[in-house]
Structures are given as structure tokens and as C-alpha cells.
Amino acid sequence: MSHISNFMHHHFDKPADELGDIEKRVLAKAHERKVISTDVNAAFSAEASFGERVADGIARVGGSWSFIIAFLAFLAVWTIINTILLATRAFDPYPFVFLNLILSMLAAIQAPIIMMSQNRQAERDRFEAAKDYEVNLKAELEVLSLHQKIDMHVLTELTALREDVARLSAALSARG
């Protein structure tokens, strides 16, 4: 445990009680040598409620070119039927009051659903940013740990070389 505490102080320049939950979790994973990266899409989708999945589906369909083209075709058919085909007995004559009612109701329902989906997308972006931060932090810690190990190895090698040089110098001095 003192190794982790020393590691925290050395890399974060603050005591363990001042670290946030993310830093503590990343440090624990780094110390255990476990992977911290996850599939963000799967992790976020797993937490979605039925209503959130429906809102995402509606927003995905409602914001597509397929929907726009199909809806334009529906509007064209509606106006053609009510002006040309049913000129004398149109069920929604010009100025298409019933069509306006349908469009208003559709907009009144679709707008909040799309807003819910946009809020969820913003939440997903925050979730993804937090995961990216965790992965980046762990990568930095691993790189720093590797630097520390390499530095210790180099220092050990230098110490051994100095001892060898001192021994050789002593051996040469004794001969001469």
C-alpha cells in the first residue's frame, strides 16, 4: 500500500485523500495491471432505458433523408388527393386545416422526443469523455512507471559499471 501511496504522491503531487474517484479507480487498475478501456457504445447502451432507446430510434428515423423524402411524398399525395382527385368532395379542402392539425401534433410530439435524444447524446459525449480521460490517465501512469523502471535499471547498470571501473583501476594501480 505504501508503494501506491508513494506512486500517487510522485505522479499526482497530492495526497491520496485529495484524489478524485476516477484517479483512485485508475490507480487501482494500474496497480493491478488490469485493462481500463471499455466499449463505450456497449457500456452506454447497457444503461439505456426502454424510453431512451425509443427516443433514440425516433430521432434517428426523424432526422434521416428517408423520413424527409417519405414525408414530402405524403404531403404531395395529400394535397393532390384533396385538390385534384376529390375536387368536389375533398375530406380536407384547401387550406388543408386537418393536415395542419396533423403536422402540428407531429411537431409537438417529435420535438421533445428529439430533445430527449439530444440530451442523451450530450450525456453519452460526457460519458465517452470520462472514459477517454481514464484511459489517457492510465496510459500516462504506465508510461511514467516504465520511465521509472528504465531509470532504475540504468542507475543499477551505472552503479555496476562504476564498481567495475573502480575494480579495474585498482587492479591496474596494483600492477603498476
Tab-separated table of C-alpha atoms in Angstrom:
chain	number	residue	atom	x	y	z
A	1	MET	CA	0.000	0.000	0.000
A	2	SER	CA	2.908	2.362	0.684
A	3	HIS	CA	4.013	1.724	-2.917
A	4	ILE	CA	0.637	3.030	-4.196
A	5	SER	CA	0.760	5.979	-1.787
A	6	ASN	CA	4.295	6.826	-2.926
A	7	PHE	CA	3.223	6.371	-6.551
A	8	MET	CA	0.268	8.746	-6.030
A	9	HIS	CA	2.394	11.391	-4.367
A	10	HIS	CA	5.121	11.087	-7.004
A	11	HIS	CA	2.799	11.262	-10.031
A	12	PHE	CA	-0.084	13.428	-8.830
A	13	ASP	CA	1.743	15.768	-6.437
A	14	LYS	CA	-1.098	15.486	-3.950
A	15	PRO	CA	-2.019	13.118	-1.139
A	16	ALA	CA	-4.386	10.183	-1.652
A	17	ASP	CA	-7.305	11.837	0.163
A	18	GLU	CA	-7.312	14.683	-2.391
A	19	LEU	CA	-7.629	12.371	-5.403
A	20	GLY	CA	-10.976	12.027	-7.133
A	21	ASP	CA	-12.845	8.774	-7.656
A	22	ILE	CA	-11.620	8.473	-11.232
A	23	GLU	CA	-7.974	8.867	-10.253
A	24	LYS	CA	-8.347	6.315	-7.460
A	25	ARG	CA	-10.043	3.814	-9.777
A	26	VAL	CA	-7.390	4.301	-12.458
A	27	LEU	CA	-4.590	3.906	-9.922
A	28	ALA	CA	-6.109	0.705	-8.588
A	29	LYS	CA	-6.460	-0.696	-12.115
A	30	ALA	CA	-2.893	0.345	-12.967
A	31	HIS	CA	-1.573	-1.257	-9.782
A	32	GLU	CA	-3.495	-4.473	-10.540
A	33	ARG	CA	-2.244	-4.350	-14.155
A	34	LYS	CA	-5.802	-4.578	-15.475
A	35	VAL	CA	-7.289	-3.086	-18.633
A	36	ILE	CA	-9.417	0.008	-18.084
A	37	SER	CA	-10.649	0.683	-21.618
A	38	THR	CA	-14.171	-0.436	-22.475
A	39	ASP	CA	-16.513	-0.383	-25.452
A	40	VAL	CA	-18.207	2.961	-24.798
A	41	ASN	CA	-21.149	2.188	-27.080
A	42	ALA	CA	-21.913	-1.105	-25.339
A	43	ALA	CA	-21.430	0.344	-21.845
A	44	PHE	CA	-23.655	3.334	-22.545
A	45	SER	CA	-26.329	1.321	-24.358
A	46	ALA	CA	-26.477	-1.176	-21.498
A	47	GLU	CA	-27.606	1.620	-19.165
A	48	ALA	CA	-30.329	2.909	-21.530
A	49	SER	CA	-33.953	2.562	-20.509
A	50	PHE	CA	-36.658	1.455	-22.952
A	51	GLY	CA	-37.871	5.063	-23.338
A	52	GLU	CA	-34.357	6.305	-24.091
A	53	ARG	CA	-33.858	3.638	-26.756
A	54	VAL	CA	-37.238	4.547	-28.320
A	55	ALA	CA	-36.339	8.264	-28.291
A	56	ASP	CA	-33.000	7.497	-29.960
A	57	GLY	CA	-34.756	5.405	-32.613
A	58	ILE	CA	-37.344	8.091	-33.336
A	59	ALA	CA	-34.649	10.773	-33.555
A	60	ARG	CA	-32.580	8.554	-35.837
A	61	VAL	CA	-35.560	7.981	-38.181
A	62	GLY	CA	-36.957	11.530	-37.912
A	63	GLY	CA	-33.598	13.048	-38.802
A	64	SER	CA	-32.951	10.900	-41.865
A	65	TRP	CA	-33.277	11.702	-45.544
A	66	SER	CA	-35.546	8.679	-45.920
A	67	PHE	CA	-38.042	10.217	-43.493
A	68	ILE	CA	-37.857	13.641	-45.126
A	69	ILE	CA	-38.411	12.231	-48.622
A	70	ALA	CA	-41.227	9.936	-47.450
A	71	PHE	CA	-42.893	12.805	-45.608
A	72	LEU	CA	-42.615	15.090	-48.641
A	73	ALA	CA	-44.215	12.328	-50.712
A	74	PHE	CA	-47.010	12.011	-48.118
A	75	LEU	CA	-47.634	15.787	-48.251
A	76	ALA	CA	-47.666	15.746	-52.061
A	77	VAL	CA	-50.126	12.827	-52.145
A	78	TRP	CA	-52.338	14.524	-49.523
A	79	THR	CA	-52.523	17.780	-51.469
A	80	ILE	CA	-53.052	16.025	-54.814
A	81	ILE	CA	-55.866	13.884	-53.423
A	82	ASN	CA	-57.581	16.850	-51.778
A	83	THR	CA	-57.273	19.274	-54.692
A	84	ILE	CA	-57.415	17.242	-57.892
A	85	LEU	CA	-58.937	13.806	-57.241
A	86	LEU	CA	-61.534	14.850	-54.689
A	87	ALA	CA	-62.155	18.343	-56.027
A	88	THR	CA	-65.856	18.280	-55.170
A	89	ARG	CA	-65.853	16.155	-52.004
A	90	ALA	CA	-62.346	16.590	-50.531
A	91	PHE	CA	-62.075	15.418	-46.905
A	92	ASP	CA	-59.532	18.219	-46.250
A	93	PRO	CA	-60.068	21.024	-48.783
A	94	TYR	CA	-57.623	23.872	-49.279
A	95	PRO	CA	-56.141	25.424	-46.959
A	96	PHE	CA	-55.733	21.885	-45.513
A	97	VAL	CA	-56.768	22.576	-41.928
A	98	PHE	CA	-56.756	18.884	-40.977
A	99	LEU	CA	-53.252	18.460	-42.465
A	100	ASN	CA	-52.070	21.470	-40.446
A	101	LEU	CA	-53.506	19.872	-37.308
A	102	ILE	CA	-51.694	16.602	-38.033
A	103	LEU	CA	-48.409	18.429	-38.718
A	104	SER	CA	-48.751	20.475	-35.514
A	105	MET	CA	-49.423	17.366	-33.455
A	106	LEU	CA	-46.492	15.565	-35.073
A	107	ALA	CA	-44.188	18.521	-34.357
A	108	ALA	CA	-45.471	18.772	-30.774
A	109	ILE	CA	-44.621	15.124	-30.161
A	110	GLN	CA	-41.477	14.853	-32.249
A	111	ALA	CA	-39.678	17.946	-30.893
A	112	PRO	CA	-39.473	16.837	-27.230
A	113	ILE	CA	-38.502	13.317	-28.288
A	114	ILE	CA	-35.659	14.681	-30.409
A	115	MET	CA	-34.634	16.945	-27.494
A	116	MET	CA	-34.551	13.877	-25.218
A	117	SER	CA	-32.318	12.132	-27.719
A	118	GLN	CA	-30.042	15.174	-27.993
A	119	ASN	CA	-29.778	15.364	-24.206
A	120	ARG	CA	-28.919	11.679	-24.178
A	121	GLN	CA	-26.280	12.271	-26.865
A	122	ALA	CA	-24.751	15.025	-24.740
A	123	GLU	CA	-24.760	12.631	-21.783
A	124	ARG	CA	-23.113	9.990	-23.969
A	125	ASP	CA	-20.453	12.500	-25.015
A	126	ARG	CA	-19.717	13.278	-21.347
A	127	PHE	CA	-19.567	9.535	-20.590
A	128	GLU	CA	-17.184	8.987	-23.503
A	129	ALA	CA	-15.009	11.923	-22.417
A	130	ALA	CA	-14.775	10.485	-18.900
A	131	LYS	CA	-13.774	7.080	-20.313
A	132	ASP	CA	-11.206	8.733	-22.583
A	133	TYR	CA	-9.806	10.591	-19.570
A	134	GLU	CA	-9.494	7.336	-17.616
A	135	VAL	CA	-7.712	5.572	-20.470
A	136	ASN	CA	-5.405	8.533	-21.083
A	137	LEU	CA	-4.614	8.837	-17.386
A	138	LYS	CA	-3.800	5.135	-17.120
A	139	ALA	CA	-1.626	5.362	-20.238
A	140	GLU	CA	0.263	8.299	-18.723
A	141	LEU	CA	0.735	6.417	-15.465
A	142	GLU	CA	2.009	3.361	-17.310
A	143	VAL	CA	4.456	5.475	-19.315
A	144	LEU	CA	5.660	7.190	-16.145
A	145	SER	CA	6.012	3.814	-14.444
A	146	LEU	CA	8.036	2.495	-17.392
A	147	HIS	CA	10.253	5.582	-17.275
A	148	GLN	CA	10.811	4.990	-13.582
A	149	LYS	CA	11.694	1.311	-14.173
A	150	ILE	CA	14.064	2.190	-17.010
A	151	ASP	CA	15.691	4.910	-14.887
A	152	MET	CA	16.173	2.446	-12.030
A	153	HIS	CA	17.645	-0.117	-14.436
A	154	VAL	CA	20.012	2.471	-15.919
A	155	LEU	CA	21.082	3.571	-12.429
A	156	THR	CA	21.742	-0.055	-11.460
A	157	GLU	CA	23.781	-0.570	-14.628
A	158	LEU	CA	25.752	2.636	-13.984
A	159	THR	CA	26.486	1.606	-10.414
A	160	ALA	CA	27.710	-1.799	-11.621
A	161	LEU	CA	29.854	-0.137	-14.307
A	162	ARG	CA	31.371	2.255	-11.767
A	163	GLU	CA	32.203	-0.661	-9.494
A	164	ASP	CA	33.804	-2.500	-12.433
A	165	VAL	CA	35.806	0.606	-13.393
A	166	ALA	CA	36.922	1.057	-9.781
A	167	ARG	CA	37.990	-2.609	-9.601
A	168	LEU	CA	39.881	-2.354	-12.890
A	169	SER	CA	41.531	0.878	-11.762
A	170	ALA	CA	42.573	-0.750	-8.504
A	171	ALA	CA	43.917	-3.787	-10.415
A	172	LEU	CA	45.896	-1.544	-12.796
A	173	SER	CA	47.247	0.534	-9.893
A	174	ALA	CA	48.361	-2.639	-8.087
A	175	ARG	CA	50.305	-3.800	-11.191
A	176	GLY	CA	51.955	-0.566	-11.851
